[in-house]
XYZ file of C-alpha atoms in Angstrom:
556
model
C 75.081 51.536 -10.864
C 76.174 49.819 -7.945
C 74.874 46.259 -6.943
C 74.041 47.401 -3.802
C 71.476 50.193 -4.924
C 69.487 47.829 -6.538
C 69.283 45.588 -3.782
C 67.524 48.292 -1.954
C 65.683 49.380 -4.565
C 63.950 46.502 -5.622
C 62.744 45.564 -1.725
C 61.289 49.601 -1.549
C 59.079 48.805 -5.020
C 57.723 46.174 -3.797
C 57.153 47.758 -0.402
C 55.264 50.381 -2.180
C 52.674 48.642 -4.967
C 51.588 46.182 -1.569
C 50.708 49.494 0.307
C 46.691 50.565 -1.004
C 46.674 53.671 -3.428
C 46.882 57.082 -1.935
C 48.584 55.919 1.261
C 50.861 57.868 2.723
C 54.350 55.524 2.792
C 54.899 56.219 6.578
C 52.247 55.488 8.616
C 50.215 58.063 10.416
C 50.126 58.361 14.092
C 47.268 57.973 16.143
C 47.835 60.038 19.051
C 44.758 62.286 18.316
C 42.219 58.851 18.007
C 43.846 57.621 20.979
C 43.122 60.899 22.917
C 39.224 60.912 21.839
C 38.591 57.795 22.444
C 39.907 57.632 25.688
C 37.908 60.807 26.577
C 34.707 58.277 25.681
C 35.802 56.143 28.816
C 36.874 53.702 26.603
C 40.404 51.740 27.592
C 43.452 52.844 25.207
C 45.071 49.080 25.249
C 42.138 48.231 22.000
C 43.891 51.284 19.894
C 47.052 51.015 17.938
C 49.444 53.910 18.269
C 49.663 54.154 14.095
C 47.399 53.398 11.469
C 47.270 49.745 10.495
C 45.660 47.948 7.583
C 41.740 48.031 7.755
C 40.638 45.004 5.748
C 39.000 43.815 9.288
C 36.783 46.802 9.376
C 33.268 45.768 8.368
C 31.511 49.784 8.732
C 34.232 52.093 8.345
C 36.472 52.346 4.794
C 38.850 49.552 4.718
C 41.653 51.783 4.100
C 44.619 52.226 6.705
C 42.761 53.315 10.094
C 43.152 53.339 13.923
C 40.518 51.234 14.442
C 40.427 47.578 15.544
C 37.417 45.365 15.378
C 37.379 45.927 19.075
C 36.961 49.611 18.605
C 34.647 49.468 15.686
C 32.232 46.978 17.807
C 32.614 49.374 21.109
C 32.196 52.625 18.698
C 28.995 51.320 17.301
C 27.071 50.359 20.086
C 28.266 54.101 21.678
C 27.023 55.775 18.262
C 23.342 53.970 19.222
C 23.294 54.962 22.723
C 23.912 58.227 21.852
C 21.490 58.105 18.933
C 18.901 57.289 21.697
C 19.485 59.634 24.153
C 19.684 62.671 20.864
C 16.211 61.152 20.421
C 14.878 61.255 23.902
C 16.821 64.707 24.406
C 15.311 66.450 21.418
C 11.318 65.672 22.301
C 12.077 66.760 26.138
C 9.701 69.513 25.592
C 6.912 67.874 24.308
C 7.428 64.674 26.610
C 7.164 67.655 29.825
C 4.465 69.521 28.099
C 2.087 67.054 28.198
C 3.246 65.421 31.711
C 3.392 68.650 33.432
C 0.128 69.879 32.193
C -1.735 66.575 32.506
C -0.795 67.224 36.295
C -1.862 70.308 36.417
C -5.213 70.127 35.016
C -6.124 67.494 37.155
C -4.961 69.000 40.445
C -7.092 71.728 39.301
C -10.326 69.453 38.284
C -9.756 67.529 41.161
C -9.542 70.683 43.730
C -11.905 72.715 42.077
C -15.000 69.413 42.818
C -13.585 69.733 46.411
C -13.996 73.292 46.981
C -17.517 73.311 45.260
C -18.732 70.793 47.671
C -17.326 72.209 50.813
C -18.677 75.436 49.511
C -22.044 74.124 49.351
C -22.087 72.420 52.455
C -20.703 75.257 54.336
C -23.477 77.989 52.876
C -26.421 75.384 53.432
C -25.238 74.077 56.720
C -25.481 78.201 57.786
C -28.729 78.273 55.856
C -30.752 75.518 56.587
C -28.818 73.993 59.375
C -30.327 70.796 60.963
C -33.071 70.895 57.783
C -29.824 70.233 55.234
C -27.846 68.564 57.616
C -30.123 65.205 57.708
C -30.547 65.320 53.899
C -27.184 66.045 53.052
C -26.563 62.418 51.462
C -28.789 63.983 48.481
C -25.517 66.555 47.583
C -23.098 64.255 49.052
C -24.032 62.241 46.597
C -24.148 63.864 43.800
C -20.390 65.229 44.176
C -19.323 61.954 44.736
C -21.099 61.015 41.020
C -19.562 63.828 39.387
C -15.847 62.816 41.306
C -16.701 59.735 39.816
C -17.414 60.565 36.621
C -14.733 62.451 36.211
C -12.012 59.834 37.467
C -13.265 57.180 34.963
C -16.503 55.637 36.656
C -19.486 54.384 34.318
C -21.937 57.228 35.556
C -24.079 58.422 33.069
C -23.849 62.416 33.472
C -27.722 63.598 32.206
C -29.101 60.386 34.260
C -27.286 61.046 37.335
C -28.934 65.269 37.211
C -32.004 63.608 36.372
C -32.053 61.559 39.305
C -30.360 63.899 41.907
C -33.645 66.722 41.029
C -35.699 63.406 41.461
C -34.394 62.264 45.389
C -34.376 66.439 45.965
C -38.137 66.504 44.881
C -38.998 63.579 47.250
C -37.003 64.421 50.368
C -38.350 68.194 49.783
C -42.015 67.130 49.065
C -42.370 65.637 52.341
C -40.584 68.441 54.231
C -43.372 70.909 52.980
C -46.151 68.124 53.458
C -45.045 66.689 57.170
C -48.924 66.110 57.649
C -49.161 63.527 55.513
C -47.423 60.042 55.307
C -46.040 59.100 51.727
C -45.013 55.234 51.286
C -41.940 54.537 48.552
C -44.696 53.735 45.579
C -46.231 57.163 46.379
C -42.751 58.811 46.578
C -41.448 57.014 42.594
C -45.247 58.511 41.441
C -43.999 62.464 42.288
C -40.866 61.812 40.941
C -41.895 61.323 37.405
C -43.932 64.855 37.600
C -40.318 66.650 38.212
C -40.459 67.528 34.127
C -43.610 68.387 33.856
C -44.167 70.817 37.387
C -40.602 71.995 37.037
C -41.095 72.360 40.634
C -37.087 73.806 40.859
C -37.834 76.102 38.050
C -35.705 76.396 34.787
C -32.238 75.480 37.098
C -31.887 71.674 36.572
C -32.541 72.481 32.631
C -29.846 74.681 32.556
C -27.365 73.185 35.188
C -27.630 69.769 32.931
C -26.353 70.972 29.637
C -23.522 73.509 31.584
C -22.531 70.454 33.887
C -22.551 67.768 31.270
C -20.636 69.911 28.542
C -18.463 71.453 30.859
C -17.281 67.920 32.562
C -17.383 65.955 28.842
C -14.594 68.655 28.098
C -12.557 68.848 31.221
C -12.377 64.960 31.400
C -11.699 64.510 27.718
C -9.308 66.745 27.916
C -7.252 65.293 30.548
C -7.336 62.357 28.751
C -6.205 63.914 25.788
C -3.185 65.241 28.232
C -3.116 61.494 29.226
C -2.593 59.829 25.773
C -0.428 62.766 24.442
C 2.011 61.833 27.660
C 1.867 58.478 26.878
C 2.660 58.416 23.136
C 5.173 61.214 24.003
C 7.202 58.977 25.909
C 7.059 55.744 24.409
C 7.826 57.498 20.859
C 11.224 58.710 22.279
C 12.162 55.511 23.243
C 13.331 54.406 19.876
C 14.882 51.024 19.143
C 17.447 51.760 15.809
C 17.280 48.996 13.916
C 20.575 47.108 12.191
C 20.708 49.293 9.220
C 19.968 52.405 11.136
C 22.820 51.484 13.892
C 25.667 50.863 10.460
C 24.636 54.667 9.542
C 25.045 55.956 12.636
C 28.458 54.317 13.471
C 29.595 55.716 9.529
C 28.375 58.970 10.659
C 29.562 59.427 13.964
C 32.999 57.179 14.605
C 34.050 56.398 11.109
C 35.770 59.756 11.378
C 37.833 58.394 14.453
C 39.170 55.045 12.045
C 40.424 57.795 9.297
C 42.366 59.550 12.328
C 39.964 62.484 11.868
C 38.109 62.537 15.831
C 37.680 66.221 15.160
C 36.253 66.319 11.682
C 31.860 66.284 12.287
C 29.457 64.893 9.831
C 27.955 67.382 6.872
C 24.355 68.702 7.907
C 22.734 66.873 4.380
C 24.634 64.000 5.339
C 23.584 63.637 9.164
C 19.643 64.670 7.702
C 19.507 61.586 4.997
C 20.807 58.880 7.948
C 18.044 60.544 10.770
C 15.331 61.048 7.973
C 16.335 57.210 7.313
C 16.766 55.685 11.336
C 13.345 58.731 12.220
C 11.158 57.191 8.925
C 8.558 55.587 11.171
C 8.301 58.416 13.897
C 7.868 60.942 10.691
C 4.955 58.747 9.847
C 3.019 59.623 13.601
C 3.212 63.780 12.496
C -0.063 63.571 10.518
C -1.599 61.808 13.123
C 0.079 63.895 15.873
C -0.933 67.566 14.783
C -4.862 66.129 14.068
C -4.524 64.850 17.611
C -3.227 68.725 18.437
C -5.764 70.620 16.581
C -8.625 68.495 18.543
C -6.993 69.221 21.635
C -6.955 72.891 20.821
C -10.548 72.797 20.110
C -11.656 71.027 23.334
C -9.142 73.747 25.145
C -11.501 76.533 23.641
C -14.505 74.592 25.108
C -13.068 75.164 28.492
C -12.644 78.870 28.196
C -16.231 78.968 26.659
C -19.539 79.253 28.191
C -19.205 75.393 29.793
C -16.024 76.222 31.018
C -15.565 74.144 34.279
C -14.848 77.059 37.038
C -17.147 78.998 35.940
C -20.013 76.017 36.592
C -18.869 74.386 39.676
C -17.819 78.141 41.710
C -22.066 79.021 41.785
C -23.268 75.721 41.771
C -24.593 76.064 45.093
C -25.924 79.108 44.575
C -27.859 77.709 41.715
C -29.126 74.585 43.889
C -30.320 77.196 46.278
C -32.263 79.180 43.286
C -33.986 75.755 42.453
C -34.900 75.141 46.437
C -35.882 78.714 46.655
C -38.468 78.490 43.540
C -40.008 74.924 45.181
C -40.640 76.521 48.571
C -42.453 79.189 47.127
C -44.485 77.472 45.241
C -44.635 74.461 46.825
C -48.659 74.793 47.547
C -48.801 74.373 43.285
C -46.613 71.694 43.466
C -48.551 69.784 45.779
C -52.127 70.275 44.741
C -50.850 68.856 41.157
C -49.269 66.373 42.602
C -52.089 65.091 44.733
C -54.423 65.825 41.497
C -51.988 63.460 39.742
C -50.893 60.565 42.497
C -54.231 60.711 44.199
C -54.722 61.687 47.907
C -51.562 61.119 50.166
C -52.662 59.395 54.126
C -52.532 61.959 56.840
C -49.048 61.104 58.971
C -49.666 60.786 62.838
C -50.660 63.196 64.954
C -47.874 65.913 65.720
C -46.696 67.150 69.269
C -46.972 70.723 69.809
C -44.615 72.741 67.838
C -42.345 75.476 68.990
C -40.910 78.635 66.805
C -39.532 77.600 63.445
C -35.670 77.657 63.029
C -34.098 80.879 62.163
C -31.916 80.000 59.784
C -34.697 77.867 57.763
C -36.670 81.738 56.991
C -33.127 83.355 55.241
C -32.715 83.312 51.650
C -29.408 82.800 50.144
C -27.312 85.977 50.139
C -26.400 87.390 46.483
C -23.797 85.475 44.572
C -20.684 87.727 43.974
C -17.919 86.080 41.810
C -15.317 88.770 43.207
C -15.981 87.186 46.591
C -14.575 84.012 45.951
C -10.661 84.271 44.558
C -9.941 81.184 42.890
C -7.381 78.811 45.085
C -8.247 75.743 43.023
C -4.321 74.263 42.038
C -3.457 78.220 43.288
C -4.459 79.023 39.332
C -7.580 79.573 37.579
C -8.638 77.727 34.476
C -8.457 80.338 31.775
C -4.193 80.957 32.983
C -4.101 77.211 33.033
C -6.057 76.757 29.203
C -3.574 80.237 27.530
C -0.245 78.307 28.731
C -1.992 74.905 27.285
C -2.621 76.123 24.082
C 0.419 77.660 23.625
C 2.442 74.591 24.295
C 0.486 72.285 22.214
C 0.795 74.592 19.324
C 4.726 74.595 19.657
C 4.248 70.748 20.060
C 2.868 70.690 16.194
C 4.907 68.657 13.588
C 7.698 68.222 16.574
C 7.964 64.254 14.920
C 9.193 65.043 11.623
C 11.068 67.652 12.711
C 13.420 65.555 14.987
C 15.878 64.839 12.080
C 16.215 68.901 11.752
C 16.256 69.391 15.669
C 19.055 66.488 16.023
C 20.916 67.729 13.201
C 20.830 71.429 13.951
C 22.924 70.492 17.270
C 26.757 71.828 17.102
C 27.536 68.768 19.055
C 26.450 66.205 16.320
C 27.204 68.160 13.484
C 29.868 70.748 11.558
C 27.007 72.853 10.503
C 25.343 74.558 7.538
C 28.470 76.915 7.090
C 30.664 74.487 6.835
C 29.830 72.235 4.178
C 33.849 71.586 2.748
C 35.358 70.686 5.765
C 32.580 68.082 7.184
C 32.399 63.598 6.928
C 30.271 63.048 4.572
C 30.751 58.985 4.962
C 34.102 58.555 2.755
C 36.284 61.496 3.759
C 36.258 65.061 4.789
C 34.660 66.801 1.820
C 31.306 68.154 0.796
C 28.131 65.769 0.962
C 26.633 65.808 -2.701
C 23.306 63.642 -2.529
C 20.207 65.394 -2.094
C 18.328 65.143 0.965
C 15.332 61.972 1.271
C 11.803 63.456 2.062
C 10.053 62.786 5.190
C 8.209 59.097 5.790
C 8.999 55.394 5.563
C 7.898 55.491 1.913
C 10.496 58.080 0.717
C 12.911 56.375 2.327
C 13.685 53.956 -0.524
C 16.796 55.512 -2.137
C 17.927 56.643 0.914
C 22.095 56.166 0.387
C 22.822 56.323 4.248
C 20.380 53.791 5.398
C 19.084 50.507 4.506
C 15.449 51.075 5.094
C 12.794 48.082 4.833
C 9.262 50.439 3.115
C 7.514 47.941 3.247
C 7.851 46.871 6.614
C 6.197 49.609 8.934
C 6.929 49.722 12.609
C 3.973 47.655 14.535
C 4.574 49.816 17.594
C 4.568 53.305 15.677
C 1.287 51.937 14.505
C -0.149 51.442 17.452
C 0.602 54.771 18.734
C -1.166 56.069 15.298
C -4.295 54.114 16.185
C -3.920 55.803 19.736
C -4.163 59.057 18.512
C -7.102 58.774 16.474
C -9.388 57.398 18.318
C -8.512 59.943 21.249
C -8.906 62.468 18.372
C -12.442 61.217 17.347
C -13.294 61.241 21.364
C -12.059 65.272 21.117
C -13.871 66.136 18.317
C -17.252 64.287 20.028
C -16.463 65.975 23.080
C -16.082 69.487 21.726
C -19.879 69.082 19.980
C -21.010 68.259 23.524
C -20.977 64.179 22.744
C -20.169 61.848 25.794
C -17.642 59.097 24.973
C -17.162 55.401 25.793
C -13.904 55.726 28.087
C -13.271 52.212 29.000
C -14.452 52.218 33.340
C -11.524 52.371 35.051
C -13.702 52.602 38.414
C -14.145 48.375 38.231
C -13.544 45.480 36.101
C -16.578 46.050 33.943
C -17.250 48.796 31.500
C -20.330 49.541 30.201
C -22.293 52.119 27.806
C -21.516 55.090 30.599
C -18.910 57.189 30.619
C -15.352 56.175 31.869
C -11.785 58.037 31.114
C -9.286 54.544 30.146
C -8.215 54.462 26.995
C -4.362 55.889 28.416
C -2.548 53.459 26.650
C -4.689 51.372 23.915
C -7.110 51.850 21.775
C -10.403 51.857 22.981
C -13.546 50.015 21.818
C -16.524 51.160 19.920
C -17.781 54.592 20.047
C -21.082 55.465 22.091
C -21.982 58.774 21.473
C -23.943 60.565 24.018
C -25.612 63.639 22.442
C -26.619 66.319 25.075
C -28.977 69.007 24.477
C -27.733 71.710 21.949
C -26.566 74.163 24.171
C -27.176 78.068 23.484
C -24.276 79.919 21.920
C -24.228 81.854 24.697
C -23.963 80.840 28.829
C -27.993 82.177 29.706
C -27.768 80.243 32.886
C -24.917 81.770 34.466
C -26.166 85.189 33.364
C -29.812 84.914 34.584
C -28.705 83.240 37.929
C -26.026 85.627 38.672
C -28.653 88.710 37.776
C -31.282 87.355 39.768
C -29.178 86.276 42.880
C -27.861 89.888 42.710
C -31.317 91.268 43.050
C -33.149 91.254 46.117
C -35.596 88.073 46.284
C -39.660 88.041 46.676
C -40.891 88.440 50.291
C -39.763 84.700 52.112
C -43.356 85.829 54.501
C -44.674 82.215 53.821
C -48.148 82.102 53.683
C -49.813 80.485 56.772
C -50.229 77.364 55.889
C -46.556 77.272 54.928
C -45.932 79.160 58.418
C -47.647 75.605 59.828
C -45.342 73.442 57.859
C -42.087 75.363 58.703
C -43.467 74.504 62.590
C -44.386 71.209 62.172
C -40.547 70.762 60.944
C -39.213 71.965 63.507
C -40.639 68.748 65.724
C -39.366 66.667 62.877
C -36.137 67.753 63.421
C -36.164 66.911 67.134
């Protein structure tokens, strides 16, 4: 053999046991890498044009790669950015669910208290004219109570009724005595007989348990909307945590260091590192669909018999029903009264009276629902309550499912049917371990991510405690219970009713038990029949002709 052939061969063998097993002699190119990663906006002077030794890689395989520590730094902070935005991506639906809807619903609430009150104050200006006009602070009032309640104030729904019937029954008892003079001690003494005349018939009764459990549910539910936003969004803002970001960076760019941009992860593979980065988000779902099923319930509340429209549309038709029963017998009222509060003085002497107002002697025309088209939020209630539901049932289990969602995506991943030709962390081969289970807890032989069990997210927690106590304030509000909602009208809160609570958990509960409510809605039934039926003669009686003309000088 000739000298020189060993000269060359002994510099090739030693050429070829410093090179690692299984590399190819030559090195590869890394035009493809280099095209890739340039596509990422990323600048092409960090890249090598071949494969170089990888004993600086600290992720990826330390086997010949394109891939300096430059890239592998730049690569992993891109495979958590777009970790975060798969994240926020994926729970789009449920994020605009609940923020859409929330503004919905309220527009609605909020229109629907408008029109009521303009619609009262148009038909008793017509009616009563001058008579309503001076005591229209009473209904004022009491719409600015319920506005209040339902935008968070401390107002006390069955107290406020109580004590709207009570100012009616004062202002109303004078109107029908004007002969006599009443001081304020007199006036407190025929209040506290407005339970035991009834003077306004059954109406307040009724009107208090419709208006108190159709408001408990309509502003419980909107803070249900409220919360569900909130958690929504802060839940989607996830913060991957060192081990998490390693996994995603193996997943998602080691491929690029092996010179294999176009290769994706395996499906099992991509599952076991989002099961592993998702672990504390998996642990909101139980929380999350409890939360959904209350919200469900309250929703069939407001198609019910205390649904919302269908209380505040008539509601001055039913104030009317209640005026209507204490004119006419407002001579029974009065003699019980004076039997009870003793002799009233006689007022001064009146001028001479002329005819009574016109408008004071009409009764309130029939109620006719078809008369009034909904144009609260352009949408009624029940459309509003069907597209609702439907969404929040979609919205079930949406937290554990994320890892499936993400991992479903072509983009991310090669796929189901494609199981051979996939990353599954080493090379481009079939991923063999089996897939974790959902939680933090199952996450302990999870091979993809380093996952501290025993070290559960503080913020996942707090959206956890979130949810259930807006769940408890559901369930009390769908069995007619008022809830402490911290006042958002001032600084202090009190044993009222308020609607905070948006973003942390709220403090002890004060149930506020209404009166069981019929399974059925009576009131709207008997009002509605009876305003549809033509009233009792309004022919006072004489001495009520005499009132009627003595008011007419009041009014002056």
């Amino acid at each position: 053999m000739p000298s020189w052939i060993g000269a060359v061969i002994l510099p090739l063998s030693g050429l070829l046991l410093s090179l690692p097993a299984g590399a190819d002699v030559k090195a590869r190119s890394c035009g493809e890498v280099r095209q890739a990663y340039g596509a990422k906006g990323f600048s092409l002077a960090d890249i090598p044009y071949q494969e170089i030794a990888g004993e600086h890689l600290r992720i990826c395989p330390q086997e010949y790669t394109c891939c300096t520590t430059e890239m592998e730094d730049k690569l992993s902070q891109q495979s958590k950015l777009e970790f975060e935005n798969l994240v926020e991506e994926t729970s789009h639906f449920v994020r605009t669910t609940f923020v859409s809807r929330h503004k919905k619903f309220d527009e609605f609430f909020r229109e629907l208290l408008e029109n009521a009150e303009k619609s009262l104050n148009d038909m008793f200006v017509r009616t009563y004219g001058m008579l309503y006009m001076q005591n229209s602070e009473v209904f004022q009032d009491l719409f600015t109570e319920l506005k209040r309640y339902y935008t968070g104030g401390n107002v006390n729904l069955e107290e406020m009724l109580n004590d709207f019937w009570a100012r009616l029954l004062e202002r109303m008892f004078q109107l029908i005595n004007p002969q006599y003079h009443f001081s304020e001690d007199y006036l407190e003494c025929v209040s506290k007989y407005t339970d035991q005349l009834k003077p306004f018939g059954d109406v307040p009764r009724k009107l208090k348990i419709q208006v108190t459990r159709a408001f408990i549910a309509a502003r419980t539910f909107v803070q249900g909307l409220t919360v569900g936003r909130e958690v929504a969004n802060r839940v989607s803002k996830v913060s991957p945590t060192p081990g998490c970001i390693r996994a995603l960076m193996k997943m998602l760019y080691c491929p690029y260091c092996r010179g294999l941009p176009a290769v994706r992860p395996c499906n099992n593979y991509c599952l076991n590192v989002m099961k592993g980065c998702l672990a504390n988000q998996a642990d909101l779902d139980t929380e999350w669909n409890l939360f959904i099923d209350a919200m469900l319930l309250v929703a069939e509340r407001l198609e019910g018999p205390f649904n919302i429209e269908s209380v505040m549309d008539p509601i001055d038709v039913k104030i009317s029903e209640a005026i209507m029963n204490m004119q006419e017998n407002s001579m029974q009222v009065s003699a019980k009264v004076f039997q009870g509060c003793g002799q009233p003085k006689p007022a001064p002497a009146l001028r001479s009276a002329r005819s009574a107002p016109e408008n004071f002697n009409t009764r309130f025309r029939p109620y006719n629902p078809e008369e009034r088209p909904t144009t609260a939020a352009g949408t009624s209630l029940d459309r509003l309550v069907t597209d609702i539901k439907e969404k929040l049932k979609l919205s079930k289990k949406v937290w554990s499912a994320l890892p499936y969602t993400i991992c479903k995506d072509e983009s991310v991943t090669a796929g189901t049917s494609n199981e051979e030709e996939c990353w599954n962390g080493h090379s481009k081969a079939r991923y063999l371990p089996e897939i974790m289970n959902d939680g933090l807890t199952n996450q302990i032989n999870n091979p993809e991510v380093d996952v501290d069990i025993t070290r559960p997210d503080t913020f996942i927690r707090q959206q956890i405690m979130a949810l259930r106590v807006m769940t408890n304030k559901l369930k009390n509000a769908y069995n007619g219970n008022d809830v402490n909602f911290q006042d958002t009208s001032d600084e202090s809160s009190g044993s009222g009713s308020g609607s905070g609570c948006m973003d942390d958990v709220c403090p002890t509960e004060f149930e506020f038990v209404t009166t069981e409510a019929p399974a059925v809605d009576p009131d709207r039934r008997e009002v509605d029949s009876a305003a549809a039926q033509p009233g009792p003669s309004l022919l006072l009686s004489a001495s009520l002709v005499c009132i009627v003309l003595a008011l007419q000088r009041l009014c002056r």
